[in-house]
Coordinates of C-alpha atoms in Angstrom, one line a residue:
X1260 CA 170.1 80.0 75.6
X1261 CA 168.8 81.8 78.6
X1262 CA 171.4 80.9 81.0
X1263 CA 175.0 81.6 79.9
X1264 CA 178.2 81.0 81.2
X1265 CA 180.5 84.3 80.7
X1266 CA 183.8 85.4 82.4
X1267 CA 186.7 88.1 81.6
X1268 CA 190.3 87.8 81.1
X1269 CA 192.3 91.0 82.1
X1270 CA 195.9 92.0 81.5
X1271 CA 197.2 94.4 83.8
X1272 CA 200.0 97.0 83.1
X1273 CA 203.0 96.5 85.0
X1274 CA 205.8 98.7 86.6
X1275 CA 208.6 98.5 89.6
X1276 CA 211.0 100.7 90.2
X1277 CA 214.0 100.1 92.8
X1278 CA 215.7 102.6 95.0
X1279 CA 219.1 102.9 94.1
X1280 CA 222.1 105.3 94.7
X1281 CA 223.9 107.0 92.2
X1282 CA 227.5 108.7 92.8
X1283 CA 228.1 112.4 91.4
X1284 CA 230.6 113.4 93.0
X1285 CA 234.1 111.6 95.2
X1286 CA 231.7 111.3 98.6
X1287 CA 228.4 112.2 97.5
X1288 CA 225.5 110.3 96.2
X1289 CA 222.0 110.6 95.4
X1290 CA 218.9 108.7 95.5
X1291 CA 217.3 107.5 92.2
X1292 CA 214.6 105.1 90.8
X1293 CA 215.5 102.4 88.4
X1294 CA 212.8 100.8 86.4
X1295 CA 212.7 97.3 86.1
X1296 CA 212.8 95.1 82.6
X1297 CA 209.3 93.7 82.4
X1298 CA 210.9 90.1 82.6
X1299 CA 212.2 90.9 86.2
X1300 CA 209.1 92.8 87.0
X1301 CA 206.8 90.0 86.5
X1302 CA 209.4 87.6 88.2
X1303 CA 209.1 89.9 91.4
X1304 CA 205.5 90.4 91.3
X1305 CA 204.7 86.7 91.4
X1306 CA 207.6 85.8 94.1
X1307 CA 204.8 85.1 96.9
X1308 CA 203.3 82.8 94.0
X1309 CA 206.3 81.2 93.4
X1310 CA 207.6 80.6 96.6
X1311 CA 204.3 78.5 97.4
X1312 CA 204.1 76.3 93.7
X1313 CA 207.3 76.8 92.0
X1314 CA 204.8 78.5 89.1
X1315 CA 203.2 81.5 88.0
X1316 CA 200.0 79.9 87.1
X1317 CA 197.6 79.5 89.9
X1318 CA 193.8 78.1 89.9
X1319 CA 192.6 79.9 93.2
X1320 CA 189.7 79.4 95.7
X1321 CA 187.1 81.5 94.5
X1322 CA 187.3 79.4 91.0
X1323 CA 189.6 82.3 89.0
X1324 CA 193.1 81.7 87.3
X1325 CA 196.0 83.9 88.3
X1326 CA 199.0 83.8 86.2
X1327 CA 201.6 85.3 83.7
X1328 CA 200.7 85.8 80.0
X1329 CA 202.6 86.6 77.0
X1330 CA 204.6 89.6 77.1
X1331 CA 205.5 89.5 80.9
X1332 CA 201.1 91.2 81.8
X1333 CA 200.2 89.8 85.2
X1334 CA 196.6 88.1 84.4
X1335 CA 193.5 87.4 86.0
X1336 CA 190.6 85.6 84.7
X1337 CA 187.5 85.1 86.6
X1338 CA 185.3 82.1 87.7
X1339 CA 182.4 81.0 85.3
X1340 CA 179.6 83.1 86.1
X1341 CA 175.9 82.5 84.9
X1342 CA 174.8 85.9 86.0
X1343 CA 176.2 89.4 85.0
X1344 CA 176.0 91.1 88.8
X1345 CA 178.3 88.3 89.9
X1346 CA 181.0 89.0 87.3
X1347 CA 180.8 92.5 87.8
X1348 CA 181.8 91.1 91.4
X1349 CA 184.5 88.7 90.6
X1350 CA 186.3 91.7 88.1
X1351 CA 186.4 93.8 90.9
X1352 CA 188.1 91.2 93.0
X1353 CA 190.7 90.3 90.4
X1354 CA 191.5 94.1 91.2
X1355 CA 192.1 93.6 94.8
X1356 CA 193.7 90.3 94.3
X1357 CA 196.1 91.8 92.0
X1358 CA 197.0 94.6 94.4
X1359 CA 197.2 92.3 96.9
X1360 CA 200.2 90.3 94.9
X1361 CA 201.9 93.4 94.1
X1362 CA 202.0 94.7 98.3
X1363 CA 203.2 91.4 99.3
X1364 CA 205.9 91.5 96.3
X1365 CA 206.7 94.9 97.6
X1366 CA 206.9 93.5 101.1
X1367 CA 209.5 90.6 99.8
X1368 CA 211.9 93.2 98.0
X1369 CA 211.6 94.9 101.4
X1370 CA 213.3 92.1 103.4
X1371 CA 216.1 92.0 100.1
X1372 CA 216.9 95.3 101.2
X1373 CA 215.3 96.7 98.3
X1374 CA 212.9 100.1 98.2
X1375 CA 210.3 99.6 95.5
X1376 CA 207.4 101.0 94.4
X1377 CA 205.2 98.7 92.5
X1378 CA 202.5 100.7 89.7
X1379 CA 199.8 98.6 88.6
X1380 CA 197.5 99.6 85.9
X1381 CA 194.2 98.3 84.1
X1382 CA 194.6 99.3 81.0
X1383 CA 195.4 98.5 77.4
X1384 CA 198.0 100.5 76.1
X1385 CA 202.1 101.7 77.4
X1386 CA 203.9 104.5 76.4
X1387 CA 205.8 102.0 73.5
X1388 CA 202.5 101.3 71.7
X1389 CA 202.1 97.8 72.9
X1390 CA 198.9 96.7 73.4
X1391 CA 197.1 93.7 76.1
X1392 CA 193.6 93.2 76.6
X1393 CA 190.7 92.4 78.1
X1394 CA 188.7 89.3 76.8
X1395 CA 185.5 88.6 76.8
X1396 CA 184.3 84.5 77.1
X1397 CA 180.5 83.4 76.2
X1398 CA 179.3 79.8 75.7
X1399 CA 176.9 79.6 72.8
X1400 CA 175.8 76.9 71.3
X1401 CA 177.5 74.8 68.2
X1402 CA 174.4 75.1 66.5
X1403 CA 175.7 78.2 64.5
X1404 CA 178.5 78.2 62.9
X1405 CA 181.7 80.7 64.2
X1406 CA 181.2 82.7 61.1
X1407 CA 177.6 83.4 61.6
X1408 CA 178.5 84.5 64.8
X1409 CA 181.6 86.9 63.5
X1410 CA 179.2 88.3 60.9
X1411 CA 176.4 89.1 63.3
X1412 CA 178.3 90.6 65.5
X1413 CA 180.9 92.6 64.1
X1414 CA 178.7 96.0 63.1
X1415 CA 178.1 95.9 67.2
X1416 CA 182.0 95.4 68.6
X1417 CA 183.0 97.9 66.3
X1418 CA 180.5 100.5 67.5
X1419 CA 180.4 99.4 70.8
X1420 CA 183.3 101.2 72.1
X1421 CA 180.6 104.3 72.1
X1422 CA 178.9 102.4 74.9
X1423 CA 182.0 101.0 76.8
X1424 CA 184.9 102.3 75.9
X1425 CA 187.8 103.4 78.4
X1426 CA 189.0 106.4 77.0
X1427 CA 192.8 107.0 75.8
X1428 CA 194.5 110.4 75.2
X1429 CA 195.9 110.2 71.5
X1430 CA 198.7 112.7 70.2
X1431 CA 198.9 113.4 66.9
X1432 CA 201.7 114.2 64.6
X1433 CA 201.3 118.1 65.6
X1434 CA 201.8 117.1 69.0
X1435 CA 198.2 117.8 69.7
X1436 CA 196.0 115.6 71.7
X1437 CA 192.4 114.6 71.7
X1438 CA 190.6 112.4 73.7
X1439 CA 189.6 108.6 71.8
X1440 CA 186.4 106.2 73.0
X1441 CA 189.0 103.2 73.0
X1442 CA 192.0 101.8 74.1
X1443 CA 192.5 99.2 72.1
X1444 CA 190.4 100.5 69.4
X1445 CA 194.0 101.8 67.1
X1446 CA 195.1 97.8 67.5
X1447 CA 192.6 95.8 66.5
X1448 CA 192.4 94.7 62.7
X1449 CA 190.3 91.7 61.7
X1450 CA 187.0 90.8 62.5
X1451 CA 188.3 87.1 63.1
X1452 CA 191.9 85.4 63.5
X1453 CA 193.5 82.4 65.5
X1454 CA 196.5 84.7 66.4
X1455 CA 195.7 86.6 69.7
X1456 CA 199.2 89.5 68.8
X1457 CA 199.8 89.5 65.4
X1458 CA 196.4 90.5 63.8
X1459 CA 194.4 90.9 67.0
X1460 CA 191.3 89.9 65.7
X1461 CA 187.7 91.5 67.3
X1462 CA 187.2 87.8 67.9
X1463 CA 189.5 85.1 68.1
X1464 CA 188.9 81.7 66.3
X1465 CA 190.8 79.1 68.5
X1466 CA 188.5 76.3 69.1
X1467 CA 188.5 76.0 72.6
X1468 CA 185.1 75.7 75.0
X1469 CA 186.6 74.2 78.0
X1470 CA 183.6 72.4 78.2
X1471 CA 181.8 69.8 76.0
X1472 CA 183.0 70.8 72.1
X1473 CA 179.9 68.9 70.9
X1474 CA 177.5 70.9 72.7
X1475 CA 179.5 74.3 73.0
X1476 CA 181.6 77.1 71.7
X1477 CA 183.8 79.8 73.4
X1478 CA 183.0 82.8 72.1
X1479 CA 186.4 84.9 72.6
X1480 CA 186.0 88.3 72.2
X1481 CA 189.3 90.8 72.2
X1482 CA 187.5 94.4 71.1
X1483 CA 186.8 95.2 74.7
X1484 CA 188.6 98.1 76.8
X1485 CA 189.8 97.3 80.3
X1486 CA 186.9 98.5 82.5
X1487 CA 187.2 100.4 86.0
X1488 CA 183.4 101.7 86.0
X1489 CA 181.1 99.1 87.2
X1490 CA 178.2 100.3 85.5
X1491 CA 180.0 100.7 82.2
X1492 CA 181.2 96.7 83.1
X1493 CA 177.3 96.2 83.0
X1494 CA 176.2 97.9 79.6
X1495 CA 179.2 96.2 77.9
X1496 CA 178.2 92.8 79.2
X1497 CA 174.2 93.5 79.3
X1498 CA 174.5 95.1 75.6
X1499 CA 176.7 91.9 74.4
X1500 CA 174.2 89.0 75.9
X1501 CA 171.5 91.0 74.7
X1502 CA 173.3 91.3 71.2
X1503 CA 173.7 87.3 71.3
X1504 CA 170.4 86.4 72.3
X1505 CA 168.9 88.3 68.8
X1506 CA 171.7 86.1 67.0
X1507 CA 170.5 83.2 68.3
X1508 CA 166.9 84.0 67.5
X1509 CA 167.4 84.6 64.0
X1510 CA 168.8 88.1 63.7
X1511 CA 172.1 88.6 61.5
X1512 CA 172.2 92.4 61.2
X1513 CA 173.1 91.6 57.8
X1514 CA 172.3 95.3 56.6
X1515 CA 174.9 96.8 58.7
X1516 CA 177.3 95.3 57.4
X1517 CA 180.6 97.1 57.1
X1518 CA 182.3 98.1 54.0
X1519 CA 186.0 98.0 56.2
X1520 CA 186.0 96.7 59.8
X1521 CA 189.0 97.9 60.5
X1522 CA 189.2 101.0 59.2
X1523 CA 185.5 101.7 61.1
X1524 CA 186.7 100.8 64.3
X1525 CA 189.2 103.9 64.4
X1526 CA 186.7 106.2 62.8
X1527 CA 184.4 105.4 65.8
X1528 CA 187.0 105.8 68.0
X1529 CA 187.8 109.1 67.1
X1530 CA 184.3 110.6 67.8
X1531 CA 183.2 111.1 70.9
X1532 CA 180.1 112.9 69.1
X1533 CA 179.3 109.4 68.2
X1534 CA 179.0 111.1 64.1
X1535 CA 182.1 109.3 62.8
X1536 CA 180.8 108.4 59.0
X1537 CA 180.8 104.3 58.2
X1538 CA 180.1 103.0 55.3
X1539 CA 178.5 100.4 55.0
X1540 CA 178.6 97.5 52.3
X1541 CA 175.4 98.2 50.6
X1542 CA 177.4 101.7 50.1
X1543 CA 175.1 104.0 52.4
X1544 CA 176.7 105.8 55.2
X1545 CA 175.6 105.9 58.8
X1546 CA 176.8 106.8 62.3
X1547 CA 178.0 104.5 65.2
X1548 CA 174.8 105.8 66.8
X1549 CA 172.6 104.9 64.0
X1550 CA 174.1 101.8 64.1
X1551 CA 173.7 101.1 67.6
X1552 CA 170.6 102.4 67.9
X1553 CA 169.1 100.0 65.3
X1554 CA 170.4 97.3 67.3
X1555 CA 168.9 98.3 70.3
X1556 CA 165.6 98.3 68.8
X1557 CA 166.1 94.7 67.9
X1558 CA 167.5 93.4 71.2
X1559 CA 165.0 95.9 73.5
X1560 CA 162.5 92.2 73.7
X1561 CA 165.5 89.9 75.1
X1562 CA 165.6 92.1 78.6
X1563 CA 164.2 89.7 80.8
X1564 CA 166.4 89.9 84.0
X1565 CA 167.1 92.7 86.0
X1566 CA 170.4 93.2 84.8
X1567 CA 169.8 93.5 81.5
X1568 CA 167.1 95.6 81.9
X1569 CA 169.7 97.9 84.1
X1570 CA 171.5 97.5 81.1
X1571 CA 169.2 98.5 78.2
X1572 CA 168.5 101.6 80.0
X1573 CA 172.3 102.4 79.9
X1574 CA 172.3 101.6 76.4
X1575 CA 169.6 104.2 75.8
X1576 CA 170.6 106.7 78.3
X1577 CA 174.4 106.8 76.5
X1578 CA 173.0 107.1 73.0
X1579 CA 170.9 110.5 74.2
X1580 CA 173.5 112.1 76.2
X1581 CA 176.1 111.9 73.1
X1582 CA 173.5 112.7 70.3
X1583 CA 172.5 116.0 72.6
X1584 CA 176.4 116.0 73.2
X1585 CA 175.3 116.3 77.1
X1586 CA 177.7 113.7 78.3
X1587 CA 177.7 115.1 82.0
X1588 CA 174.3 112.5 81.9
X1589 CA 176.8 110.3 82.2
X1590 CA 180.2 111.2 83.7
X1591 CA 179.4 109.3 86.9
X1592 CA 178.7 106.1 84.8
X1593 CA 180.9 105.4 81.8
X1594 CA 184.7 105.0 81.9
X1595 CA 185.6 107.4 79.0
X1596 CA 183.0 110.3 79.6
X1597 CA 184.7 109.5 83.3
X1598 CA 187.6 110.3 81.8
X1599 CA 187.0 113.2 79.9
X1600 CA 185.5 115.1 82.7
X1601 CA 188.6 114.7 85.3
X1602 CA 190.8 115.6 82.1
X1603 CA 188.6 118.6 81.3
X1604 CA 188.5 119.9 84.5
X1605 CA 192.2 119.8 85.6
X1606 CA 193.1 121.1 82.1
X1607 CA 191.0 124.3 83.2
X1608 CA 191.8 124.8 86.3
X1609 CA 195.9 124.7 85.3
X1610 CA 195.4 126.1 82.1
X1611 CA 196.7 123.2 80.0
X1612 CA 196.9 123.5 76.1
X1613 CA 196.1 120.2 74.2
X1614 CA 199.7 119.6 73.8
X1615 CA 200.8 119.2 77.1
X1616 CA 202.2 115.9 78.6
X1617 CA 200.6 116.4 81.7
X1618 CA 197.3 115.2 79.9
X1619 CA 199.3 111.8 78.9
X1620 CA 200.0 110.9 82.4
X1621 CA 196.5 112.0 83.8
X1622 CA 195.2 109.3 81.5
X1623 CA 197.6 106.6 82.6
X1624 CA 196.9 107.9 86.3
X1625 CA 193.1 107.1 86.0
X1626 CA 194.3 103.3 85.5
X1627 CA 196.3 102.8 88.9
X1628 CA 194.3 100.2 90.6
X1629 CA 196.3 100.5 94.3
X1630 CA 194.3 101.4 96.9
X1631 CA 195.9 100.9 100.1
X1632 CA 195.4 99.5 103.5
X1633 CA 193.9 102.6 104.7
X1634 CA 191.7 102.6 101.5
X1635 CA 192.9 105.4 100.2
X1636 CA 193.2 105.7 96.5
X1637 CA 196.3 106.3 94.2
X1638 CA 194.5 106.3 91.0
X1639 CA 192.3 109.3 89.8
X1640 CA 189.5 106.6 89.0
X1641 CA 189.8 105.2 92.1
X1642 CA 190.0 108.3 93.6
X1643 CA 186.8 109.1 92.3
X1644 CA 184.8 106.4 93.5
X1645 CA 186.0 106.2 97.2
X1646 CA 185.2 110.0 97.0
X1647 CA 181.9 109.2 95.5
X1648 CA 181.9 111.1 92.0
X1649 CA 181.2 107.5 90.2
X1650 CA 178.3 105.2 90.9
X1651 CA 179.2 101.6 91.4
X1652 CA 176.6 98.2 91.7
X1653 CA 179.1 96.0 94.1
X1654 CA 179.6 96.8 97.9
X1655 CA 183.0 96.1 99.2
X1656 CA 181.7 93.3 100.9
X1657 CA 180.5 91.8 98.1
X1658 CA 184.1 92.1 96.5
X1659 CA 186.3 91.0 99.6
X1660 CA 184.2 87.7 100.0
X1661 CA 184.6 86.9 96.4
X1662 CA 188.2 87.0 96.9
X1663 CA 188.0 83.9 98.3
X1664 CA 184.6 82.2 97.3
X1665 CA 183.8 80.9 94.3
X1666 CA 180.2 81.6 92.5
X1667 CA 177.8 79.1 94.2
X1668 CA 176.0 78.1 90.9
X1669 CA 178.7 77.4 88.1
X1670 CA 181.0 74.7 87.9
X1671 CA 183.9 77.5 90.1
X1672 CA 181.8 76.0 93.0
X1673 CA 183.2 72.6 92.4
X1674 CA 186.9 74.0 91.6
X1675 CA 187.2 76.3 94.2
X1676 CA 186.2 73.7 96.7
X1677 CA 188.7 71.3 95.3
X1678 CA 191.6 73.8 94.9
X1679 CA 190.8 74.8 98.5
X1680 CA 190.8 71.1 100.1
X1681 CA 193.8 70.3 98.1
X1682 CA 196.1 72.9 99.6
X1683 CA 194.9 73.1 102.9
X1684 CA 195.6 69.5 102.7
X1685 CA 198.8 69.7 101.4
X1686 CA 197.7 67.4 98.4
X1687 CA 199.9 67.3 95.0
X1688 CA 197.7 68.8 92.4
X1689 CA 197.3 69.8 88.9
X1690 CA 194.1 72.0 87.3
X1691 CA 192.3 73.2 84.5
X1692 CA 189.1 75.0 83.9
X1693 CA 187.5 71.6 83.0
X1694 CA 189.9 68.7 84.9
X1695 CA 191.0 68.4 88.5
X1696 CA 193.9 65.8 89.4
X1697 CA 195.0 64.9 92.8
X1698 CA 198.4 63.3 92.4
X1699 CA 199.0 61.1 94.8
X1700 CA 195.5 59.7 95.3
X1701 CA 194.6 56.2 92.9
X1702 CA 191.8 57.1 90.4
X1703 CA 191.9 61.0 91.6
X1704 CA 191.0 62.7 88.8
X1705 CA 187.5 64.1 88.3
X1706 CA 185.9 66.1 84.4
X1707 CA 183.8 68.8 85.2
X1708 CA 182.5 69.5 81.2
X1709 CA 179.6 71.6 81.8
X1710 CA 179.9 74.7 83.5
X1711 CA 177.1 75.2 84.1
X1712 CA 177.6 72.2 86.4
X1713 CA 177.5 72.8 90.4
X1714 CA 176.9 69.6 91.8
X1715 CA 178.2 66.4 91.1
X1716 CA 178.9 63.2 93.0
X1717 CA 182.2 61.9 91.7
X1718 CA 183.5 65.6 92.9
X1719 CA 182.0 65.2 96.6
X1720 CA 184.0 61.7 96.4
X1721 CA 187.2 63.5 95.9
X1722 CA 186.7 65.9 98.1
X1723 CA 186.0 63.0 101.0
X1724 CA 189.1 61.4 99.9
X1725 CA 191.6 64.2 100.2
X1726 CA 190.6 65.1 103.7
X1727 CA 189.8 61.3 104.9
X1728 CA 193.4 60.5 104.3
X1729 CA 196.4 61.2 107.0
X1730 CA 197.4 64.5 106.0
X1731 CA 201.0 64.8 104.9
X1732 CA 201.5 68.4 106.0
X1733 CA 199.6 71.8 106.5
X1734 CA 199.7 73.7 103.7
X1735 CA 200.6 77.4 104.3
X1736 CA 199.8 78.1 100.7
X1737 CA 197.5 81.4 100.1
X1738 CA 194.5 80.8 102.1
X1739 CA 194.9 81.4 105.1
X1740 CA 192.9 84.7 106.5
X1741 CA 191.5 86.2 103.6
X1742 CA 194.5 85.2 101.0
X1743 CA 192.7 83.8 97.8
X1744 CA 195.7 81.8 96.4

């Protein structure tokens, strides 16, 4: 399958804090901060949804899904996308979407008379060892069966966190800390599970393609760290549809086959020297960079697009930098080597000791995605970039117009256009990824079961009909100007 459909799910951290006053003494107060329960955070971060729909699940313009998810995470997922540049795009603009909500939130608490400062982070882990994620979707065919597909893959996810991996500052019982590949690397335990909290599976069995079941499959993968560096977006996308492609050709990477997943998966984590021992089934030991090497080998053929060209060079250039332990080949590229040289550097320069709790807070600080009106950065990532110590592939442009557009050749052309005629007619609507309803039309309910789908008749009709009728109202909802909701 040449052209897939992919797209990512994020779930962003979440924090508010409210001004208050606190009395110490008969006549004088003082000013402090109190944190918000995650319920009333969320609840306060989607009031500008809420006040338009009356609920915190939105279908947007540009073809993506805003909404709540278990656990109180504001969540993004993008539009279908057939080509990896233009989710790279769409990721980024879930970003700015997000930190849009939360200024207009802040805005809202502002005219309650409340001070607040809203923190928003894209990351996978809190300081009460909860962890959310970042999924990964690909349409492959139903020709293979899901446990093929596990099987096949699972030697790569584990290892992959070499390649892609965000970085998290871990403190041991000694109160020392050291520097992991992976976030989510210390929560993940079977290689497949229907659960999505429980077990947290690498990939999650749950039957759902949102397109035609008898031609497709969702491959939902959990393993993956939050991303912030675009090119380290690209290798783990590249590497993965590379990786797929080899499945689907025959190759089941049956020798690397691990002796204990789970276990494997935080011995790779905890070697940025990528020479964490694995064993594998057949009982012979080998490194995540033997192992990903190997698999490169076998993939290298399946680079046939730009992309994942971009992308197998990536691959390569990461496995030499760590093997020569030279990672400042890649500090501008890769989220954890990112990471590890902002960390490094301020450690140095205020003589920290492993065990301080600065260290903790510079890693959550790397993950703050606001940027401001004035584009200036809050977060030490995004400092980086607008300062330009990290490389990136999309232009601002690029990301502000897909704010509000969808991707012209998926079936999020057809959505977005519906979602956007809909409210700015001030039409009664429901959505999915696959159906579209308007509610107070006869017969006004289109299926869209390919996404791979961009044009189609019975869609066009629709559209015709929601604007040819006497509108009811102008809808004020969020698209007016640049607003993608």
């Amino acid at each position: 399958m040449k052209q897939r459909i992919k797209g990512l799910e994020t779930e962003y951290g979440l924090g508010i804090q409210v001004l208050t006053s606190h009395d110490i003494a008969p006549g004088i107060s003082e000013d402090v901060w109190r944190p918000l329960g995650a319920d009333e955070a969320a609840q306060q971060m989607f009031r500008p949804v809420t006040m338009k729909q009356a609920s915190t699940n939105a279908y947007l313009r540009n073809g993506g899904r805003l909404y709540l998810d278990v656990g109180s995470h504001p969540e993004y997922a993008t539009p279908e996308c057939d080509r990896i540049h233009d989710l790279i795009v769409h990721d980024r603009a879930g970003d700015r979407i997000m930190d849009d909500l939360a200024t207009r939130a802040t805005a809202l608490m502002g005219e309650d008379g409340l001070v607040a400062r809203v923190q928003l982070y894209k990351n996978n882990t809190d300081s009460h060892g909860n962890s959310y994620g970042s999924h990964e979707n690909y349409q492959v065919t139903r020709e293979l069966p899901l446990k093929h597909w596990v099987a096949a893959l699972t030697p790569f996810l584990v290892a992959r966190q070499l390649l892609c991996g965000a970085g998290k500052w871990v403190t041991g019982e000694d109160g020392r800390g050291k520097l992991w590949l992976s976030q989510r690397a210390a929560h993940m335990w079977d290689p497949v599970s229907n659960t999505t909290t429980r077990s947290r599976p690498l990939i999650n069995s749950r039957d759902e393609p949102h397109a035609d079941p008898t031609k497709f499959r969702r491959l939902h993968v959990m393993v993956g760290d939050s991303n912030l560096a675009q090119h380290t977006l690209l290798l783990r996308l590249g590497a993965t549809e590379l990786v797929l492609r080899a499945i689907e050709d025959g190759h089941d990477f049956a020798d690397l086959e691990l002796g204990n997943p789970s276990a494997a998966i935080r011995e790779v984590a905890r070697h940025r020297d990528g020479r964490g021992r694995l064993e594998l089934v057949s009982g012979r030991i080998v490194t995540p960079l033997d192992i990903l090497d190997r698999i490169r080998t076998v993939v290298e053929p399946y680079a046939d697009d730009k992309d994942l060209v971009h992308a197998l060079s990536l691959w390569q250039l990461v496995l030499g930098a760590v093997a020569d332990r030279q990672h400042a080949r890649i500090e501008r590229l890769v989220d954890w080597a990112i990471k590890e040289r902002i960390m490094l550097e301020y450690a140095r320069r205020h003589h920290l000791t492993s065990q301080s709790a600065v260290l903790a807070e510079l890693d959550l600080a790397y993950h703050d995605i606001h940027r401001g009106t004035d584009a200036r950065a809050r977060g030490l990532f995004a400092h980086a970039e607008v300062s330009g110590h990290c490389d990136r592939l999309a232009d601002e442009d690029e990301v502000r117009r897909a704010k509000t557009h969808p991707v012209p050749t998926t079936r999020a052309w057809l959505r977005g256009r519906l979602v956007q005629t809909a409210r700015a007619q001030g039409r009664d609507f429901t959505c999915d990824w696959m159906t579209f309803t308007c509610r107070d039309l006869p017969q006004g309910t289109v299926v869209m079961p390919d996404p791979l789908e961009h044009e189609n008749p019975e869609v066009e009709e629709l559209l015709a009909r929601m604007e040819g009728e006497p509108r009811r109202r102008r809808s004020d909802s969020f698209i007016l100007e640049d607003r993608p909701i």
